[in-house]
Amino acid sequence: MDEDNNIKINNEEGYSPEAIANFERSIEEFAETLLEIKPEHANISVFKSLKITMNGRPRRIADLGNVESPNDPMKIELMIYNKEHIPEILEFIKNNGFPAKNDEGSQFIFIRVPKPSRMQLEEIGDDINRRTNAASSKLLKNKTNTSLRIRAAMEKEFIDQRIAGLATKKIDSNLERCTKEIRIMGLMTRKKILGSFFKSVERDDPELLKIIAKRVKLETQKIENEQQIRIQNEALDNKASENQIADQEQTTLSAN
């Protein structure tokens, strides 16, 4: 075994399993990034970036108080550090389109975050597209790096051309599968975020939408079947309990 390159001799290869594992890991990482994207974050980001001029200096709202959303991301609680600034900050927030109120004597300003506009949602959709394309490019980069290692192994005669060809075929097949999975995940998220504003923008969107629709249908059927089986099992359990009670009552009557 070549310790530097982790290459097995005798025409065994560890390249395709390693590449496939990297592909799968990239899918998991991409899925985690998608979970962080929520439409309500659009206006929250806008709110945190608001700048008010205080004492001749532009200051971000987030620098003048503690911004939290403990119960609902659409309801912000802003604790102002200096109570003297509250009236000015409250008026500024209202003028920037955020409904807000402050109870007399309280250090908190309560802000209701409006729903994001179509333009904001489309910006999130564009961001999802960028992330999707970046994740797809990462898969291709992993494949390219592995291909270079396979070529080097062939030149050093650690593996022969037949084994290299089989490894490359496995890698190409899984690259296509994982790339499609990433594009489906990105499209599903974009469709969910945009809602009624969604429209196809990528060339393969229509084909992937058909796959998504089929998956949703199969998942719905699976849930319905599981519910039906659960209902049938409960009915059988109830029937068995009723029979057991009836047998016990019959046994008691016979004993008397």
mmCIF file of C-alpha atoms in Angstrom:
data_model
loop_
_atom_site.group_PDB
_atom_site.id
_atom_site.type_symbol
_atom_site.label_atom_id
_atom_site.label_comp_id
_atom_site.label_asym_id
_atom_site.label_seq_id
_atom_site.Cartn_x
_atom_site.Cartn_y
_atom_site.Cartn_z
ATOM 1 C CA MET A 1 0.000 0.000 0.000
ATOM 2 C CA ASP A 2 1.291 3.504 -0.875
ATOM 3 C CA GLU A 3 1.104 5.370 2.466
ATOM 4 C CA ASP A 4 1.244 8.831 0.825
ATOM 5 C CA ASN A 5 -1.664 8.323 -1.548
ATOM 6 C CA ASN A 6 -3.643 5.678 0.354
ATOM 7 C CA ILE A 7 -3.662 3.503 -2.816
ATOM 8 C CA LYS A 8 -4.217 -0.240 -2.665
ATOM 9 C CA ILE A 9 -2.131 -2.372 -5.012
ATOM 10 C CA ASN A 10 -3.320 -5.436 -6.962
ATOM 11 C CA ASN A 11 -5.840 -3.474 -8.999
ATOM 12 C CA GLU A 12 -8.027 -2.570 -6.023
ATOM 13 C CA GLU A 13 -9.169 1.031 -5.878
ATOM 14 C CA GLY A 14 -10.456 3.227 -3.075
ATOM 15 C CA TYR A 15 -11.062 6.256 -5.234
ATOM 16 C CA SER A 16 -14.719 5.855 -6.117
ATOM 17 C CA PRO A 17 -15.864 5.105 -2.518
ATOM 18 C CA GLU A 18 -13.945 8.142 -1.299
ATOM 19 C CA ALA A 19 -15.379 10.390 -4.016
ATOM 20 C CA ILE A 20 -18.919 9.139 -3.420
ATOM 21 C CA ALA A 21 -18.532 9.746 0.324
ATOM 22 C CA ASN A 22 -17.410 13.310 -0.445
ATOM 23 C CA PHE A 23 -20.433 13.771 -2.735
ATOM 24 C CA GLU A 24 -22.812 12.589 -0.020
ATOM 25 C CA ARG A 25 -21.169 14.836 2.550
ATOM 26 C CA SER A 26 -21.607 17.813 0.224
ATOM 27 C CA ILE A 27 -25.315 17.018 -0.082
ATOM 28 C CA GLU A 28 -25.670 16.929 3.710
ATOM 29 C CA GLU A 29 -23.847 20.244 4.082
ATOM 30 C CA PHE A 30 -26.018 21.820 1.395
ATOM 31 C CA ALA A 31 -29.175 20.565 3.099
ATOM 32 C CA GLU A 32 -28.032 22.172 6.364
ATOM 33 C CA THR A 33 -27.490 25.539 4.663
ATOM 34 C CA LEU A 34 -30.988 25.386 3.147
ATOM 35 C CA LEU A 35 -32.523 24.871 6.596
ATOM 36 C CA GLU A 36 -31.092 28.238 7.626
ATOM 37 C CA ILE A 37 -32.941 30.101 4.849
ATOM 38 C CA LYS A 38 -36.316 31.441 5.945
ATOM 39 C CA PRO A 39 -38.429 34.141 4.264
ATOM 40 C CA GLU A 40 -38.959 36.067 7.495
ATOM 41 C CA HIS A 41 -35.217 36.622 7.743
ATOM 42 C CA ALA A 42 -35.399 39.062 4.832
ATOM 43 C CA ASN A 43 -37.074 41.864 6.780
ATOM 44 C CA ILE A 44 -35.238 41.022 9.990
ATOM 45 C CA SER A 45 -31.953 41.579 8.135
ATOM 46 C CA VAL A 46 -33.314 44.864 6.791
ATOM 47 C CA PHE A 47 -34.273 45.921 10.310
ATOM 48 C CA LYS A 48 -30.871 45.092 11.786
ATOM 49 C CA SER A 49 -29.138 47.060 9.021
ATOM 50 C CA LEU A 50 -31.189 50.251 9.553
ATOM 51 C CA LYS A 51 -28.983 53.226 10.363
ATOM 52 C CA ILE A 52 -30.085 56.222 12.412
ATOM 53 C CA THR A 53 -28.068 59.383 12.870
ATOM 54 C CA MET A 54 -27.354 59.932 16.571
ATOM 55 C CA ASN A 55 -25.220 62.888 17.660
ATOM 56 C CA GLY A 56 -24.110 63.404 14.075
ATOM 57 C CA ARG A 57 -23.018 59.798 13.611
ATOM 58 C CA PRO A 58 -24.795 57.043 11.637
ATOM 59 C CA ARG A 59 -25.477 54.136 14.006
ATOM 60 C CA ARG A 60 -27.001 50.748 13.289
ATOM 61 C CA ILE A 61 -30.101 49.872 15.298
ATOM 62 C CA ALA A 62 -28.359 46.702 16.462
ATOM 63 C CA ASP A 63 -25.612 48.871 18.005
ATOM 64 C CA LEU A 64 -28.082 50.890 20.072
ATOM 65 C CA GLY A 65 -29.929 47.978 21.645
ATOM 66 C CA ASN A 66 -30.193 44.238 22.039
ATOM 67 C CA VAL A 67 -32.245 42.669 19.220
ATOM 68 C CA GLU A 68 -34.075 39.430 20.046
ATOM 69 C CA SER A 69 -37.022 37.363 18.789
ATOM 70 C CA PRO A 70 -37.610 34.958 21.692
ATOM 71 C CA ASN A 71 -41.026 33.637 20.665
ATOM 72 C CA ASP A 72 -41.668 34.559 17.043
ATOM 73 C CA PRO A 73 -39.134 35.650 14.372
ATOM 74 C CA MET A 74 -41.746 38.097 13.083
ATOM 75 C CA LYS A 75 -41.910 39.844 16.480
ATOM 76 C CA ILE A 76 -38.763 41.638 17.578
ATOM 77 C CA GLU A 77 -37.985 42.814 21.068
ATOM 78 C CA LEU A 78 -35.467 45.662 21.049
ATOM 79 C CA MET A 79 -34.000 46.575 24.427
ATOM 80 C CA ILE A 80 -32.529 50.076 24.122
ATOM 81 C CA TYR A 81 -29.354 50.587 26.120
ATOM 82 C CA ASN A 82 -30.025 54.307 26.758
ATOM 83 C CA LYS A 83 -33.654 55.119 27.667
ATOM 84 C CA GLU A 84 -33.197 58.720 26.512
ATOM 85 C CA HIS A 85 -32.883 57.466 22.929
ATOM 86 C CA ILE A 86 -36.174 55.549 22.944
ATOM 87 C CA PRO A 87 -38.507 58.294 21.568
ATOM 88 C CA GLU A 88 -36.148 59.111 18.695
ATOM 89 C CA ILE A 89 -35.463 55.460 17.835
ATOM 90 C CA LEU A 90 -39.161 54.548 18.076
ATOM 91 C CA GLU A 91 -40.107 57.296 15.622
ATOM 92 C CA PHE A 92 -37.262 56.294 13.283
ATOM 93 C CA ILE A 93 -38.373 52.639 13.250
ATOM 94 C CA LYS A 94 -41.966 53.588 12.454
ATOM 95 C CA ASN A 95 -40.872 55.895 9.627
ATOM 96 C CA ASN A 96 -38.982 52.977 8.065
ATOM 97 C CA GLY A 97 -42.117 50.849 7.762
ATOM 98 C CA PHE A 98 -41.886 48.731 10.909
ATOM 99 C CA PRO A 99 -44.936 48.898 13.216
ATOM 100 C CA ALA A 100 -43.537 49.474 16.704
ATOM 101 C CA LYS A 101 -44.636 50.471 20.213
ATOM 102 C CA ASN A 102 -43.114 51.200 23.592
ATOM 103 C CA ASP A 103 -44.857 50.946 26.927
ATOM 104 C CA GLU A 104 -44.232 53.978 29.111
ATOM 105 C CA GLY A 105 -41.315 53.408 31.423
ATOM 106 C CA SER A 106 -40.207 50.275 29.589
ATOM 107 C CA GLN A 107 -36.762 49.905 28.088
ATOM 108 C CA PHE A 108 -38.201 47.687 25.334
ATOM 109 C CA ILE A 109 -39.496 48.597 21.904
ATOM 110 C CA PHE A 110 -41.722 45.908 20.410
ATOM 111 C CA ILE A 111 -41.560 45.649 16.616
ATOM 112 C CA ARG A 112 -43.798 43.664 14.295
ATOM 113 C CA VAL A 113 -41.908 42.526 11.205
ATOM 114 C CA PRO A 114 -43.936 42.890 7.983
ATOM 115 C CA LYS A 115 -44.076 39.966 5.584
ATOM 116 C CA PRO A 116 -41.310 40.129 2.980
ATOM 117 C CA SER A 117 -42.131 41.728 -0.338
ATOM 118 C CA ARG A 118 -42.051 39.915 -3.654
ATOM 119 C CA MET A 119 -38.738 41.581 -4.482
ATOM 120 C CA GLN A 120 -37.213 40.386 -1.207
ATOM 121 C CA LEU A 121 -38.460 36.845 -1.768
ATOM 122 C CA GLU A 122 -37.016 36.854 -5.290
ATOM 123 C CA GLU A 123 -33.684 37.999 -3.879
ATOM 124 C CA ILE A 124 -33.773 35.001 -1.514
ATOM 125 C CA GLY A 125 -34.632 32.794 -4.500
ATOM 126 C CA ASP A 126 -31.609 34.159 -6.371
ATOM 127 C CA ASP A 127 -29.445 33.453 -3.330
ATOM 128 C CA ILE A 128 -30.710 29.850 -3.260
ATOM 129 C CA ASN A 129 -29.778 29.519 -6.931
ATOM 130 C CA ARG A 130 -26.279 30.795 -6.207
ATOM 131 C CA ARG A 131 -25.885 28.337 -3.331
ATOM 132 C CA THR A 132 -27.193 25.502 -5.489
ATOM 133 C CA ASN A 133 -24.754 26.273 -8.283
ATOM 134 C CA ALA A 134 -21.898 26.576 -5.770
ATOM 135 C CA ALA A 135 -22.768 23.184 -4.257
ATOM 136 C CA SER A 136 -22.905 21.620 -7.740
ATOM 137 C CA SER A 137 -19.511 23.143 -8.570
ATOM 138 C CA LYS A 138 -18.107 21.682 -5.358
ATOM 139 C CA LEU A 139 -19.180 18.205 -6.489
ATOM 140 C CA LEU A 140 -17.469 18.724 -9.832
ATOM 141 C CA LYS A 141 -14.304 19.922 -8.098
ATOM 142 C CA ASN A 142 -14.266 16.793 -5.935
ATOM 143 C CA LYS A 143 -14.648 14.672 -9.054
ATOM 144 C CA THR A 144 -11.825 16.511 -10.838
ATOM 145 C CA ASN A 145 -9.451 16.087 -7.886
ATOM 146 C CA THR A 146 -10.190 12.360 -7.721
ATOM 147 C CA SER A 147 -9.734 11.998 -11.486
ATOM 148 C CA LEU A 148 -6.271 13.558 -11.224
ATOM 149 C CA ARG A 149 -5.345 11.086 -8.493
ATOM 150 C CA ILE A 150 -6.596 8.169 -10.587
ATOM 151 C CA ARG A 151 -4.500 9.354 -13.523
ATOM 152 C CA ALA A 152 -1.432 9.649 -11.290
ATOM 153 C CA ALA A 153 -2.030 6.134 -9.939
ATOM 154 C CA MET A 154 -2.223 4.756 -13.494
ATOM 155 C CA GLU A 155 1.030 6.477 -14.457
ATOM 156 C CA LYS A 156 2.729 4.921 -11.426
ATOM 157 C CA GLU A 157 1.084 1.572 -12.295
ATOM 158 C CA PHE A 158 -0.668 1.270 -8.943
ATOM 159 C CA ILE A 159 -3.880 0.490 -10.842
ATOM 160 C CA ASP A 160 -4.447 -0.573 -14.438
ATOM 161 C CA GLN A 161 -6.619 1.089 -17.063
ATOM 162 C CA ARG A 162 -9.553 -1.292 -16.557
ATOM 163 C CA ILE A 163 -9.821 -0.556 -12.828
ATOM 164 C CA ALA A 164 -9.375 3.169 -13.491
ATOM 165 C CA GLY A 165 -12.191 3.004 -16.046
ATOM 166 C CA LEU A 166 -14.539 1.255 -13.606
ATOM 167 C CA ALA A 167 -13.740 3.764 -10.866
ATOM 168 C CA THR A 168 -14.323 6.702 -13.218
ATOM 169 C CA LYS A 169 -17.625 5.231 -14.370
ATOM 170 C CA LYS A 170 -18.832 4.877 -10.754
ATOM 171 C CA ILE A 171 -17.748 8.421 -9.956
ATOM 172 C CA ASP A 172 -19.445 9.899 -13.036
ATOM 173 C CA SER A 173 -22.671 8.035 -12.296
ATOM 174 C CA ASN A 174 -22.782 9.233 -8.695
ATOM 175 C CA LEU A 175 -21.775 12.756 -9.684
ATOM 176 C CA GLU A 176 -24.837 12.931 -11.936
ATOM 177 C CA ARG A 177 -27.081 11.483 -9.212
ATOM 178 C CA CYS A 178 -25.812 13.811 -6.475
ATOM 179 C CA THR A 179 -25.868 16.887 -8.709
ATOM 180 C CA LYS A 180 -29.503 16.190 -9.553
ATOM 181 C CA GLU A 181 -30.302 15.718 -5.857
ATOM 182 C CA ILE A 182 -28.745 19.067 -4.977
ATOM 183 C CA ARG A 183 -30.648 20.806 -7.768
ATOM 184 C CA ILE A 184 -33.907 19.189 -6.615
ATOM 185 C CA MET A 185 -33.303 20.301 -3.019
ATOM 186 C CA GLY A 186 -32.522 23.839 -4.134
ATOM 187 C CA LEU A 187 -35.577 23.970 -6.377
ATOM 188 C CA MET A 188 -37.892 22.648 -3.662
ATOM 189 C CA THR A 189 -36.615 25.289 -1.232
ATOM 190 C CA ARG A 190 -36.939 28.068 -3.808
ATOM 191 C CA LYS A 191 -40.494 26.964 -4.639
ATOM 192 C CA LYS A 192 -41.427 26.875 -0.948
ATOM 193 C CA ILE A 193 -39.935 30.309 -0.253
ATOM 194 C CA LEU A 194 -41.454 32.055 -3.275
ATOM 195 C CA GLY A 195 -44.883 30.428 -3.056
ATOM 196 C CA SER A 196 -47.236 32.028 -5.597
ATOM 197 C CA PHE A 197 -44.339 34.143 -6.928
ATOM 198 C CA PHE A 198 -42.371 31.074 -8.008
ATOM 199 C CA LYS A 199 -41.413 30.681 -11.650
ATOM 200 C CA SER A 200 -38.966 28.464 -13.522
ATOM 201 C CA VAL A 201 -35.648 30.164 -14.186
ATOM 202 C CA GLU A 202 -33.239 27.290 -14.823
ATOM 203 C CA ARG A 203 -33.321 25.138 -17.942
ATOM 204 C CA ASP A 204 -33.809 21.894 -16.021
ATOM 205 C CA ASP A 205 -36.499 23.273 -13.667
ATOM 206 C CA PRO A 206 -39.492 21.748 -15.565
ATOM 207 C CA GLU A 207 -37.920 18.255 -15.552
ATOM 208 C CA LEU A 208 -37.018 18.486 -11.869
ATOM 209 C CA LEU A 209 -40.480 19.769 -10.964
ATOM 210 C CA LYS A 210 -41.939 16.563 -12.408
ATOM 211 C CA ILE A 211 -39.597 14.512 -10.205
ATOM 212 C CA ILE A 212 -40.601 16.587 -7.172
ATOM 213 C CA ALA A 213 -44.305 16.150 -7.929
ATOM 214 C CA LYS A 214 -43.817 12.385 -8.223
ATOM 215 C CA ARG A 215 -41.935 12.253 -4.911
ATOM 216 C CA VAL A 216 -44.630 14.273 -3.159
ATOM 217 C CA LYS A 217 -47.293 11.938 -4.539
ATOM 218 C CA LEU A 218 -45.398 8.831 -3.403
ATOM 219 C CA GLU A 219 -44.785 10.331 0.042
ATOM 220 C CA THR A 220 -48.485 11.208 0.367
ATOM 221 C CA GLN A 221 -49.471 7.664 -0.612
ATOM 222 C CA LYS A 222 -46.982 6.256 1.887
ATOM 223 C CA ILE A 223 -48.446 8.365 4.702
ATOM 224 C CA GLU A 224 -51.997 7.373 3.734
ATOM 225 C CA ASN A 225 -51.046 3.685 3.659
ATOM 226 C CA GLU A 226 -49.357 3.939 7.067
ATOM 227 C CA GLN A 227 -52.440 5.632 8.511
ATOM 228 C CA GLN A 228 -54.687 2.944 7.032
ATOM 229 C CA ILE A 229 -52.532 0.174 8.491
ATOM 230 C CA ARG A 230 -52.560 1.929 11.881
ATOM 231 C CA ILE A 231 -56.371 2.223 11.807
ATOM 232 C CA GLN A 232 -56.719 -1.456 10.870
ATOM 233 C CA ASN A 233 -54.338 -2.510 13.644
ATOM 234 C CA GLU A 234 -56.220 -0.408 16.187
ATOM 235 C CA ALA A 235 -59.501 -1.960 15.026
ATOM 236 C CA LEU A 236 -58.039 -5.457 15.400
ATOM 237 C CA ASP A 237 -56.697 -4.603 18.867
ATOM 238 C CA ASN A 238 -60.107 -3.242 19.920
ATOM 239 C CA LYS A 239 -61.826 -6.353 18.559
ATOM 240 C CA ALA A 240 -59.420 -8.591 20.438
ATOM 241 C CA SER A 241 -60.053 -6.633 23.652
ATOM 242 C CA GLU A 242 -63.818 -6.920 23.164
ATOM 243 C CA ASN A 243 -63.540 -10.688 22.608
ATOM 244 C CA GLN A 244 -61.364 -11.044 25.698
ATOM 245 C CA ILE A 245 -63.891 -9.136 27.824
ATOM 246 C CA ALA A 246 -66.739 -11.230 26.402
ATOM 247 C CA ASP A 247 -64.860 -14.457 27.191
ATOM 248 C CA GLN A 248 -64.216 -13.277 30.747
ATOM 249 C CA GLU A 249 -67.886 -12.408 31.227
ATOM 250 C CA GLN A 250 -68.919 -15.804 29.835
ATOM 251 C CA THR A 251 -66.487 -17.555 32.175
ATOM 252 C CA THR A 252 -67.899 -15.631 35.145
ATOM 253 C CA LEU A 253 -71.495 -16.521 34.216
ATOM 254 C CA SER A 254 -70.580 -20.180 33.793
ATOM 255 C CA ALA A 255 -68.877 -20.215 37.197
ATOM 256 C CA ASN A 256 -72.011 -18.820 38.835
#
